[in-house]
Short mmCIF file of C-alpha atoms in Angstrom, two decimals:
data_model
loop_
_atom_site.label_atom_id
_atom_site.label_comp_id
_atom_site.label_asym_id
_atom_site.label_seq_id
_atom_site.Cartn_x
_atom_site.Cartn_y
_atom_site.Cartn_z
CA ASP A 1 -14.32 -2.87 8.32
CA THR A 2 -12.49 -5.80 6.85
CA GLU A 3 -12.45 -7.17 3.34
CA TRP A 4 -11.16 -10.56 2.30
CA ARG A 5 -10.55 -11.61 -1.26
CA SER A 6 -9.05 -14.81 -2.40
CA ARG A 7 -7.64 -14.80 -5.89
CA ARG A 8 -9.42 -17.12 -8.29
CA GLY A 9 -8.17 -17.61 -11.78
CA PRO A 10 -6.94 -19.89 -14.52
CA LEU A 11 -5.13 -22.26 -12.14
CA ASP A 12 -8.40 -23.17 -10.44
CA GLY A 13 -8.88 -26.12 -12.78
CA SER A 14 -10.92 -24.22 -15.34
CA GLU A 15 -8.24 -24.95 -17.96
CA GLY A 16 -8.39 -28.71 -17.36
CA GLY A 17 -5.56 -30.61 -15.78
CA SER A 18 -4.35 -29.76 -12.35
CA GLY A 19 -2.07 -26.78 -12.83
CA PRO A 20 1.66 -26.53 -13.54
CA TRP A 21 2.70 -28.90 -10.79
CA GLY A 22 0.89 -31.92 -12.27
CA GLU A 23 -1.05 -32.92 -9.22
CA GLU A 24 -2.86 -31.46 -6.23
CA ASP A 25 -1.04 -30.71 -3.05
CA ALA A 26 -1.19 -33.32 -0.28
CA ALA A 27 -3.68 -31.05 1.47
CA GLY A 28 -5.80 -30.89 -1.69
CA LEU A 29 -4.91 -27.26 -2.28
CA GLN A 30 -4.15 -25.89 -5.75
CA PRO A 31 -1.55 -23.10 -6.08
CA ALA A 32 -4.27 -20.45 -6.29
CA ASP A 33 -5.60 -21.61 -2.86
CA LEU A 34 -2.23 -20.86 -1.29
CA TYR A 35 -2.48 -17.15 -2.12
CA GLY A 36 -4.83 -14.53 -0.66
CA LYS A 37 -5.27 -10.86 0.14
CA PHE A 38 -6.69 -9.07 3.16
CA THR A 39 -7.58 -5.42 3.71
CA TRP A 40 -7.98 -3.91 7.15
CA LYS A 41 -9.43 -0.44 7.72
CA ILE A 42 -8.69 1.04 11.14
CA GLU A 43 -11.08 3.90 11.84
CA ASN A 44 -10.45 6.78 14.29
CA PHE A 45 -6.73 5.95 14.12
CA SER A 46 -5.57 9.10 15.87
CA GLU A 47 -7.78 8.34 18.90
CA ILE A 48 -6.40 4.81 19.52
CA SER A 49 -4.88 4.48 22.96
CA LYS A 50 -4.38 0.68 22.97
CA ARG A 51 -0.84 -0.68 22.83
CA GLU A 52 -1.74 -3.20 20.13
CA LEU A 53 -4.59 -4.00 17.73
CA ARG A 54 -5.44 -7.27 16.00
CA SER A 55 -7.25 -7.57 12.71
CA ASN A 56 -9.98 -10.09 12.09
CA VAL A 57 -8.75 -13.57 11.27
CA PHE A 58 -8.41 -14.52 7.61
CA GLU A 59 -7.44 -17.81 5.96
CA VAL A 60 -4.84 -18.51 3.32
CA GLY A 61 -3.36 -21.92 2.40
CA GLY A 62 -5.40 -23.72 5.05
CA TYR A 63 -3.95 -21.58 7.86
CA LYS A 64 -5.56 -18.81 9.88
CA TRP A 65 -3.72 -15.46 10.10
CA TYR A 66 -4.19 -11.99 11.52
CA ILE A 67 -2.33 -8.71 11.35
CA LEU A 68 -0.98 -7.22 14.55
CA VAL A 69 -0.28 -3.52 14.70
CA TYR A 70 1.34 -1.46 17.42
CA PRO A 71 0.20 2.15 16.78
CA GLN A 72 2.98 3.55 19.00
CA GLY A 73 5.63 0.96 18.19
CA CYS A 74 6.67 -2.40 19.62
CA ASP A 75 9.78 -2.01 21.78
CA VAL A 76 10.61 1.13 19.76
CA CYS A 77 9.42 4.75 19.93
CA ASN A 78 7.83 6.85 17.22
CA HIS A 79 7.22 4.01 14.77
CA LEU A 80 4.28 1.99 13.49
CA SER A 81 5.02 -1.74 14.04
CA LEU A 82 3.34 -4.35 11.87
CA PHE A 83 3.39 -8.16 12.03
CA LEU A 84 1.72 -11.15 10.37
CA CYS A 85 0.69 -13.77 12.92
CA VAL A 86 -0.53 -17.38 12.84
CA ALA A 87 -3.92 -17.13 14.57
CA ASP A 88 -4.23 -20.59 16.11
CA TYR A 89 -0.58 -21.56 16.57
CA ASP A 90 -1.16 -23.05 20.02
CA LYS A 91 -3.75 -25.47 18.59
CA LEU A 92 -1.59 -26.81 15.77
CA LEU A 93 0.13 -30.18 15.98
CA PRO A 94 3.55 -30.30 17.70
CA GLY A 95 6.44 -29.61 15.30
CA TRP A 96 4.30 -27.73 12.79
CA SER A 97 5.94 -25.18 10.53
CA HIS A 98 5.17 -23.56 7.22
CA PHE A 99 6.79 -21.10 4.85
CA ALA A 100 4.99 -18.00 3.73
CA GLN A 101 6.03 -15.03 1.64
CA PHE A 102 4.01 -11.99 2.52
CA THR A 103 3.70 -8.25 1.89
CA ILE A 104 2.17 -5.78 4.29
CA ALA A 105 1.31 -2.28 3.02
CA VAL A 106 0.07 0.85 4.57
CA VAL A 107 -1.95 2.58 1.87
CA ASN A 108 -1.40 6.25 1.00
CA LYS A 109 -4.08 8.34 -0.71
CA ASP A 110 -1.44 8.65 -3.49
CA PRO A 111 -0.88 4.98 -4.40
CA LYS A 112 2.68 5.72 -5.52
CA LYS A 113 3.53 6.77 -1.98
CA SER A 114 2.14 3.67 -0.26
CA LYS A 115 4.64 2.03 2.06
CA TYR A 116 5.11 -1.72 1.77
CA SER A 117 7.59 -4.40 2.83
CA ASP A 118 7.76 -8.05 1.97
CA THR A 119 9.60 -11.00 3.41
CA LEU A 120 9.75 -14.76 3.54
CA HIS A 121 9.52 -16.58 6.86
CA ARG A 122 9.16 -20.10 8.21
CA PHE A 123 6.45 -19.79 10.85
CA CYS A 124 6.61 -22.23 13.75
CA LYS A 125 5.51 -22.36 17.40
CA LYS A 126 8.49 -20.26 18.58
CA GLU A 127 8.20 -17.80 15.69
CA HIS A 128 4.46 -17.62 15.05
CA ASP A 129 4.63 -13.90 14.23
CA TRP A 130 6.92 -12.01 11.95
CA GLY A 131 7.14 -8.46 10.72
CA TRP A 132 8.68 -5.07 11.23
CA LYS A 133 9.15 -3.15 14.54
CA LYS A 134 10.09 -0.02 12.54
CA PHE A 135 7.66 -0.34 9.61
CA MET A 136 7.36 3.41 9.28
CA GLU A 137 7.86 6.55 11.33
CA LEU A 138 4.73 7.74 13.11
CA SER A 139 5.31 11.30 11.84
CA LYS A 140 4.87 10.05 8.25
CA VAL A 141 1.50 8.31 9.02
CA LEU A 142 -0.27 11.68 8.94
CA ASP A 143 1.26 12.52 5.55
CA GLY A 144 -1.48 11.05 3.40
CA PHE A 145 -1.72 7.64 5.04
CA THR A 146 -4.84 8.43 7.06
CA VAL A 147 -7.88 9.61 5.16
CA ALA A 148 -10.79 10.72 7.34
CA ASP A 149 -8.73 9.35 10.28
CA THR A 150 -8.82 5.85 8.74
CA LEU A 151 -5.60 3.87 8.23
CA VAL A 152 -5.75 1.12 5.58
CA ILE A 153 -3.43 -1.85 5.87
CA LYS A 154 -3.26 -4.48 3.11
CA ALA A 155 -1.65 -7.89 3.24
CA GLN A 156 -0.82 -10.46 0.60
CA VAL A 157 0.11 -13.97 1.81
CA GLN A 158 1.59 -16.75 -0.33
CA VAL A 159 1.94 -20.03 1.58
CA ILE A 160 4.73 -22.16 0.07
CA HIS A 161 4.27 -25.91 0.50
CA GLU A 162 7.31 -28.12 0.54
CA LYS A 163 7.68 -31.68 -0.73
CA PRO A 164 10.79 -33.90 -0.58
CA ALA A 165 10.99 -33.91 -4.40
CA ARG A 166 10.33 -30.16 -4.64
CA PRO A 167 11.48 -28.55 -1.38
CA PHE A 168 10.80 -24.98 -2.47
CA ARG A 169 7.82 -24.17 -4.70
CA CYS A 170 7.90 -20.96 -6.72
CA LEU A 171 5.46 -18.18 -6.02
CA GLU A 172 2.01 -18.01 -7.54
CA SER A 173 2.34 -15.68 -10.58
CA GLN A 174 -0.54 -13.47 -9.34
CA TYR A 175 1.55 -12.71 -6.21
CA ARG A 176 4.47 -11.45 -8.28
CA ARG A 177 2.15 -9.34 -10.48
CA GLU A 178 0.26 -7.81 -7.56
CA LEU A 179 3.32 -7.13 -5.44
CA VAL A 180 3.94 -3.89 -7.24
CA ARG A 181 0.24 -2.91 -7.15
CA VAL A 182 -0.35 -3.59 -3.48
#
């Protein structure tokens, strides 16, 4: 089961004007289009014997992404490893790169105990995936993180477009608000 929600709100042009940056992005994307959320439910988690699992592909900021999970760890033992990956990196133009700030969370039945990490990364052909080899210890996964043997992973992605006049754009306000509620 996957669920994809893109945040829509006051920056979508409903207020008139074109948002706080004065004009559309070169790609025609408004700030709200550069932010999105994805939820991945992995059923029968305790029975998984595969080394790695990939989520369905989702789109944020004009790029396709997926979550990669290593249920038994990636190059480490006794840890859950999680990564955000660019889905079609081999089909993008030579020299491509883009910044993204993202949060990945493993949801606990008690929301206050959910485990999440966030980071900023410039994705490119050589580094088309980024995340955590030691996201959390496997022994802790059974402590409220699986309900009816289903593990829920949530991701928030904020693509940050650069321009010569504004090399580093600030984050969409919804991303900052939702970071604590992931």
